Structures are given as structure tokens and as C-alpha cells.
Amino acid sequence: MSKHFVIVGAGEAGARAAMGLREQGFDGDVTLVGGETHLPYERPPLSKDGMVAEVFAAKTIATAERLAEAGVAFRGGATVAGIDRAGKRLAMGDGSALPYDKLLLATGASPRRLAGVEGERIVYLRTIEDAQRLRGALGAGRHIAIVGGGFIGLELAASARARGAEVTLIEALPRLLSRGVPEAIAGRIAARHLAGGVRLVFGDAIAGIESGADSARVTLASGTRVDADLVLIGIGAVPNVGLAEAAGLAIDNGIAVNGQLATDDADIFAAGDCASFPLAIYGGRRVRLESWRNAQDQGNLAVRNMLGAGEIGASVPWFWSDQYELTLQIAGLADEGAVTVERELAEGSILFHLSADGRLVAASGIGVGNAVARDIRLAEMLIGRGARPDVAALGDPGVRLKGLLAA
């Protein structure tokens, strides 16, 4: 009898997994279940090109033709009401049942919401519809207030300025990007936003947000009021674990999986933004990564292990963000470092983070365009190998990282 593999979640991890099953030679049935009616699409461009391009167009991960050619049954606009682990079937929102032999949960994450803050002038960014609504509010003569100084808020601030809108960005903490980005690089990003005309407000909490028919007002703890045409809330994301939790699967800042991305049910795996997993290169530290590449890597790893490979994930975390002409790239986890070494480049700089015993654990770079891309990639390879490069060589731009890798 033909096996049936079901993937719940049609984002980067889920779509990648569906195609990956065929690339791995799986000849059974594959069903990809998506909550949105759209074909699988990439979310990172929504805050970047999707805002500034002359014509809005989502970047599709897999077309209907490609899915059909691969023999992937796509069920868009579908909801899953529950998982019957004993019977190995999904209870669908329309009352039907969907049996599975192996199940991959790639349910992603949702924007973290401010309790009690709702209204026509309050927006979050996650979907195509969110992006279209936000894009329509950008332009000369408009004022956007952004709550949150993380990647989403900053990318949208840069996009809004590119379209001529006024921007006030409010961050309750003393600086931007306090989670995972070194202060020196965050400072450079802040300076670029100030130069770009963004008003930055630090260290002031939100006391209240009011949404009217034509405008909104943000009131801060200091008493300061910010009037705007639209308020974007960008205060992080929470993993979509409701389905897994209701089924009795372990939850630990996401659906808890092992190094092979298997849950505590041997026939159920999880991948992408919804999953927390142990990173072997950091002593098994459990993390949850909201990143495009991680979603791709884990989609591929999950299907290999659903097919019995027994492979432990070994990818080095990698993040990137485009703001104005600058690109930020980080390989590894900077907070694992005890020592930092800086390398200045012609159009950028890189901070190398080393553990107390000299192992390279992360590299944080920022520069114009692709100025840091090659060196960050080489640093990523050094991190993956557990290398202990010479500190002086790391700081010397005349020493090629490729040579350190060869050594």
C-alpha cells in the first residue's frame, strides 16, 4: 500500500519539504496543507521589495504547475482541527479526515500582539494581505508609527522612507536589535535610520494606542504622544503550537524536537519557525530560529529523516536583513562569544565572536550590498568546523579567511 506523508503549513519549510520528498525519491502520496488560499510564497520580501517595488507581486515558492508535476496535492485555505495520533489522521476543519503515515508540522509563527490593541489603523505584517494593506498606506504626506525595533520594524521603516512616508519608530529598550545583534552593529543601523529621516524613540514603553477612523495615536509612558496615519506593531513572533499542544506533543518555546526534528511521537516531525531544537555545535543548546534559511534547511532535513536517514542537523544559524543600501548578516549565535575581534573592510566591517577557549562561535557583519557576504560565508564554515583561528589573523583584513579555513 502506498504511504501518505502530510505536511501542515505551506510556508518556506513546508513547501521545501513537499518538493524535497520527491527529490529524495519518495513515490507515495504527498499532501501539503496551507491555511492561506495563496500558493506557497516567501515572506521576507514582504517587508522589503514588496513595499518598494513599482508593482506588488509576491514571490511564489512553488507554482501550481510545479506542484502538479511533482505530484503534490495542495490544499490551500484549509484548517486542521486536530491530530488523532492513535488513528494517525488529521481532523480537518471541513469535517473530513486526512490519514497520514508520517506527518510534518511546519505551522510557522504569528506576530506577537499587544493585548487589547485593535482597530482599523493598527496593523501587523505576516501575510500578503497585511503587506498590501500596509503598502497602500505608504507615501509622501503619510506618517507611520512603528512599535518595535527588531528586523521587521526596521526593514519597514527603511521601506516607508523610500516611499516618502514619515516614520517614528518606538523601542521600549535602550537600543535597537537587542536580541542577537551586537551593540556596535545596532548602533550603526540606528545612525543610518537617523540619517534617513526616521525619528527613533528609545526607552519609553507604550501606555496606550488608540485607533480612529482616519488616524491613530500612540501614548508613551513618558506622556509623549505620537499621532500617525497607521501604527505597525512589530514586537516579535510566537510559534504556532496550538495543534501540537492539543495533541499532547512536548512544547518548549515551540514544538520540541530532537536533532533529527522528530517530536516525541516517532511519526510526527516539526520544522521551521514553529520548532525548537538542540544545536549540537553549541553543546545541545535548545533554540528556535525565525529565519528563511533555517526553514529551508529544516524542511530538507525533516524529509530525509521522515524517510529514515537518521541525520542530525548540523547547520550554523544564519540571518540577514536589508535596510537602505546596507545588508546585515550574522552567522552563528553572537551571545555565545566571550571575546570579540573586529575586521574592517572597504565598505563594511565584521565582528568575530570567540568562546573563552578560542573557538569561533559567531560572526556579525554589516556593509554596503554584498560587502560582507563572502567573509560571513567563510566564517560560517569555520564555525561549523569548530575552528580556533588566530585572533590577530581574524582582525587583519590582509589575511584571507579562506586561508584560515584551509589551515
XYZ file of C-alpha atoms in Angstrom:
407
model
C 0.000 0.000 0.000
C 1.285 3.477 -0.898
C 2.413 5.587 2.041
C 0.910 9.014 2.628
C 3.039 11.859 4.002
C 1.190 15.001 5.089
C 2.728 18.434 5.674
C 0.759 21.031 7.638
C 1.960 24.532 6.813
C 2.715 25.783 3.305
C 5.428 28.307 4.081
C 9.150 28.003 3.341
C 9.731 24.868 5.438
C 6.556 23.092 4.376
C 6.825 23.811 0.660
C 10.510 22.933 0.668
C 9.698 19.645 2.387
C 6.957 18.762 -0.098
C 9.301 19.215 -3.051
C 12.159 17.599 -1.139
C 10.222 14.376 -0.700
C 10.114 13.951 -4.465
C 13.760 14.922 -4.839
C 14.585 12.190 -2.313
C 12.726 9.642 -4.429
C 9.601 9.233 -2.297
C 6.897 7.772 -4.558
C 3.972 7.732 -2.135
C 1.238 10.333 -1.739
C 2.149 13.838 -0.575
C -0.388 16.368 0.694
C 0.567 19.940 1.550
C -1.996 21.754 3.715
C -1.924 25.558 3.835
C -4.062 27.884 5.890
C -3.900 30.638 3.269
C -5.563 30.369 -0.127
C -2.371 31.537 -1.851
C 0.185 29.194 -3.324
C 3.285 28.869 -1.113
C 5.196 32.177 -1.086
C 8.239 33.741 0.556
C 7.637 36.101 3.469
C 10.971 38.018 3.704
C 10.277 40.165 0.599
C 7.019 41.430 2.118
C 8.869 43.975 4.271
C 11.475 44.807 1.618
C 10.864 44.599 -2.161
C 7.172 44.075 -1.591
C 6.943 47.563 -0.121
C 9.111 49.483 -2.574
C 8.691 47.707 -5.929
C 6.686 49.602 -8.508
C 4.140 46.788 -8.638
C 3.428 44.481 -5.719
C 3.974 40.811 -6.510
C 4.529 38.012 -4.032
C 7.437 35.659 -4.734
C 5.977 32.185 -5.172
C 7.972 29.242 -3.813
C 6.182 26.648 -5.919
C 3.734 27.288 -8.748
C 0.588 25.224 -9.241
C 2.227 23.628 -12.283
C 5.348 22.675 -10.353
C 3.326 21.177 -7.512
C 1.229 19.211 -10.008
C 4.302 17.953 -11.863
C 5.759 16.771 -8.557
C 2.523 15.030 -7.637
C 1.956 17.178 -4.547
C -1.699 17.646 -3.597
C -2.032 21.226 -2.341
C -4.963 22.020 -0.087
C -4.981 25.794 0.312
C -7.313 27.686 2.615
C -7.663 24.570 4.775
C -7.649 24.315 8.555
C -6.685 21.367 10.722
C -8.931 20.955 13.766
C -6.887 18.256 15.478
C -4.451 15.366 15.287
C -5.569 11.830 16.126
C -2.188 10.312 16.939
C -3.553 6.848 17.689
C -5.527 6.692 14.450
C -2.836 8.601 12.510
C -5.228 11.013 10.863
C -5.992 14.716 10.890
C -9.427 16.067 11.652
C -9.926 18.821 9.083
C -11.903 21.976 9.626
C -14.442 20.957 6.968
C -15.284 17.774 8.852
C -13.225 15.416 6.706
C -10.355 13.213 7.865
C -6.895 13.120 6.338
C -4.866 9.972 7.128
C -1.072 10.017 7.313
C 1.826 7.634 7.722
C 4.261 10.448 8.552
C 3.299 13.999 9.492
C 5.384 17.171 9.339
C 4.221 20.208 11.284
C 5.546 23.391 9.655
C 2.951 25.706 11.156
C 5.258 28.731 11.414
C 4.771 31.651 13.767
C 2.366 34.546 14.178
C 3.031 38.191 15.064
C 3.105 38.818 18.807
C 0.110 41.000 19.561
C -0.364 43.815 22.030
C -3.222 42.809 24.286
C -6.294 44.945 23.864
C -4.876 46.910 20.942
C -7.123 46.587 17.913
C -8.517 48.903 15.288
C -8.590 49.846 11.642
C -5.352 51.816 11.931
C -3.395 49.068 13.737
C -1.524 46.595 11.521
C 0.795 43.603 11.816
C 2.845 42.064 8.998
C 2.712 38.368 8.228
C 0.603 37.742 5.130
C 0.243 39.061 1.593
C -2.934 40.842 2.661
C -1.073 42.536 5.531
C 1.627 43.701 3.120
C -0.854 45.043 0.584
C -2.706 46.972 3.270
C 0.488 48.442 4.668
C 1.890 49.260 1.249
C -1.254 51.187 0.406
C -0.675 53.451 3.415
C 2.898 54.408 2.488
C 3.710 57.541 0.560
C 4.516 61.220 0.810
C 2.434 63.076 3.365
C 1.748 59.939 5.424
C 3.129 59.251 8.907
C 3.755 55.684 10.086
C 4.418 54.840 13.732
C 6.305 51.582 14.241
C 6.317 49.841 17.615
C 9.366 47.588 17.914
C 12.997 47.952 16.919
C 13.565 44.451 15.552
C 14.144 43.331 11.969
C 10.550 43.702 10.772
C 10.171 47.197 12.202
C 13.494 48.398 10.830
C 13.026 46.923 7.363
C 9.608 48.524 7.141
C 10.983 51.835 8.400
C 13.548 51.830 5.582
C 10.892 50.843 3.033
C 8.492 53.540 4.268
C 11.179 56.217 3.976
C 11.994 55.012 0.464
C 8.369 55.675 -0.430
C 8.394 59.117 1.154
C 6.437 58.460 4.352
C 7.421 59.981 7.686
C 8.387 57.369 10.271
C 8.574 57.310 14.060
C 9.999 54.079 15.462
C 9.445 53.327 19.156
C 11.577 50.817 21.037
C 10.972 50.237 24.755
C 14.552 49.012 25.310
C 17.618 51.290 25.254
C 18.706 50.245 21.745
C 17.677 48.546 18.527
C 18.037 44.813 17.856
C 18.818 43.885 21.442
C 18.244 40.191 20.708
C 21.131 38.612 18.816
C 22.788 41.676 17.245
C 25.906 43.214 18.824
C 25.529 46.758 20.125
C 28.187 48.173 17.790
C 26.313 46.981 14.697
C 22.956 48.032 16.115
C 24.440 51.495 16.641
C 25.476 51.720 13.014
C 21.988 50.717 11.909
C 20.458 53.323 14.217
C 22.729 56.007 12.752
C 21.670 55.067 9.220
C 17.987 55.303 10.107
C 18.527 58.698 11.723
C 20.359 59.864 8.613
C 17.442 58.534 6.568
C 14.996 60.706 8.463
C 13.495 58.175 10.867
C 12.652 59.512 14.307
C 13.882 56.981 16.883
C 12.432 56.809 20.397
C 14.225 54.567 22.901
C 13.493 53.503 26.462
C 9.859 54.585 26.509
C 7.119 51.994 26.970
C 3.698 52.026 25.343
C 0.981 53.361 27.659
C -1.789 53.066 25.111
C -2.717 53.037 21.436
C -5.940 54.480 20.073
C -7.262 53.822 16.587
C -9.764 56.146 14.981
C -11.428 56.185 11.590
C -8.738 58.329 9.960
C -5.752 58.297 12.315
C -4.161 56.649 15.327
C -2.355 57.851 18.436
C 0.385 56.163 20.436
C 0.768 57.397 24.015
C 4.067 56.605 25.726
C 4.784 56.101 29.413
C 6.577 59.457 29.453
C 3.389 61.142 28.311
C 4.666 61.742 24.778
C 2.030 61.323 22.081
C 2.732 60.175 18.537
C -0.035 60.803 16.008
C 0.101 58.719 12.848
C -1.924 57.557 9.873
C -1.074 53.958 10.700
C 0.576 52.064 13.582
C 2.593 48.962 12.750
C 3.209 46.554 15.640
C 6.454 44.620 15.189
C 7.325 43.158 18.598
C 8.343 39.668 17.591
C 6.566 36.423 16.816
C 5.150 33.477 18.723
C 5.325 29.897 17.394
C 2.069 28.317 16.245
C 1.974 25.341 18.602
C -1.759 25.017 19.324
C -2.271 21.977 17.118
C 0.751 20.161 18.533
C -0.046 21.092 22.122
C -3.635 19.859 21.822
C -2.263 16.556 20.514
C -0.096 16.167 23.619
C 3.262 16.785 21.951
C 6.032 18.360 24.031
C 6.288 22.153 23.835
C 9.374 24.157 24.779
C 9.385 27.623 23.179
C 7.979 25.872 20.126
C 7.252 22.282 19.224
C 10.108 20.432 20.907
C 12.043 18.185 18.512
C 15.317 16.285 18.719
C 18.344 16.734 16.484
C 16.562 14.797 13.732
C 13.497 17.120 14.015
C 11.331 14.299 15.382
C 8.815 15.073 18.130
C 8.113 12.692 20.991
C 5.831 10.879 18.521
C 8.090 8.950 16.133
C 5.742 9.558 13.190
C 5.448 13.334 13.678
C 8.195 15.829 12.830
C 8.325 19.631 13.070
C 10.413 22.211 11.218
C 10.851 25.926 10.723
C 9.671 28.828 12.861
C 7.391 26.620 14.976
C 10.089 24.186 16.148
C 12.669 24.361 18.933
C 15.648 22.067 18.553
C 19.081 21.328 20.068
C 22.125 22.805 18.333
C 24.981 20.325 18.543
C 27.652 22.944 17.804
C 26.568 24.837 20.939
C 26.501 21.861 23.277
C 22.882 20.976 22.601
C 21.514 24.432 23.433
C 17.818 24.467 22.504
C 16.844 27.297 20.170
C 14.019 28.344 17.898
C 15.063 30.232 14.777
C 12.876 32.533 12.704
C 14.914 32.572 9.552
C 14.433 31.876 5.865
C 17.469 29.648 5.539
C 16.691 27.688 8.690
C 13.207 26.978 7.334
C 14.698 25.709 4.066
C 17.388 23.636 5.770
C 14.962 22.074 8.212
C 12.387 21.331 5.526
C 15.046 19.320 3.717
C 16.382 17.662 6.885
C 12.909 16.692 8.053
C 12.027 14.816 4.876
C 15.325 12.936 4.862
C 14.612 11.768 8.388
C 10.945 11.026 7.659
C 12.403 8.638 5.087
C 14.682 7.069 7.690
C 18.040 8.820 7.212
C 18.613 9.318 10.951
C 20.584 12.506 10.238
C 21.413 15.046 12.948
C 21.095 18.682 11.871
C 24.439 20.475 11.680
C 23.599 23.806 10.039
C 25.018 27.009 11.504
C 22.305 29.601 12.224
C 22.318 32.408 9.659
C 20.303 35.609 9.499
C 20.207 38.573 7.186
C 18.428 41.910 6.831
C 18.453 44.560 4.099
C 17.942 48.194 5.144
C 18.646 51.033 2.706
C 21.936 50.194 0.985
C 23.124 48.160 3.977
C 22.997 44.410 4.442
C 23.386 42.803 7.856
C 24.475 39.160 8.033
C 25.061 37.060 11.125
C 26.359 33.505 11.208
C 26.168 31.622 14.494
C 24.945 32.890 17.858
C 26.789 36.024 18.938
C 25.746 35.681 22.581
C 27.911 32.547 22.817
C 31.024 34.695 22.456
C 33.306 35.856 25.265
C 35.826 37.699 23.061
C 35.113 39.937 20.063
C 37.541 40.831 17.270
C 36.736 43.413 14.591
C 37.836 43.305 10.959
C 37.383 46.480 8.925
C 36.578 46.107 5.236
C 36.431 48.654 2.428
C 32.649 49.015 2.627
C 31.788 47.255 5.848
C 33.019 45.516 8.959
C 32.749 42.143 10.667
C 32.788 41.272 14.354
C 34.114 37.789 15.091
C 32.890 36.264 18.344
C 35.008 33.629 20.058
C 34.324 31.466 23.105
C 36.623 31.609 26.134
C 38.593 28.646 24.764
C 39.163 30.359 21.391
C 36.526 28.614 19.290
C 34.825 30.816 16.691
C 31.128 30.784 17.591
C 29.675 33.642 15.515
C 30.404 36.411 13.037
C 28.318 39.583 12.690
C 28.822 41.722 9.608
C 27.334 44.839 8.087
C 28.224 46.581 4.864
C 27.071 48.052 1.602
C 25.387 45.482 -0.622
C 27.309 42.205 -0.568
C 30.446 43.666 1.033
C 30.462 41.150 3.899
C 28.726 38.190 2.242
C 31.791 36.184 1.207
C 33.590 36.548 4.538
C 30.453 35.713 6.512
C 30.066 32.564 4.437
C 33.665 31.567 5.154
C 33.183 32.372 8.843
C 30.087 30.162 8.826
C 32.209 27.287 7.563
C 34.832 27.932 10.249
C 32.112 27.915 12.917
C 30.720 24.658 11.597
C 34.150 23.050 11.833
C 34.687 24.211 15.414
C 37.784 26.150 14.318
C 40.012 28.094 16.709
C 41.586 30.651 14.355
C 44.356 33.021 15.346
C 42.827 36.177 16.871
C 45.283 38.545 15.184
C 44.601 36.940 11.803
C 40.851 37.408 12.233
C 41.306 41.119 12.820
C 43.690 41.612 9.887
C 41.849 42.319 6.598
C 45.033 41.367 4.781
C 44.669 37.752 5.952
C 42.225 35.821 3.813
C 39.636 33.822 5.728
C 39.878 31.183 3.035
C 43.438 30.581 4.145
C 42.305 30.169 7.771
C 39.710 27.690 6.590
C 42.315 25.683 4.697
C 44.500 25.597 7.789
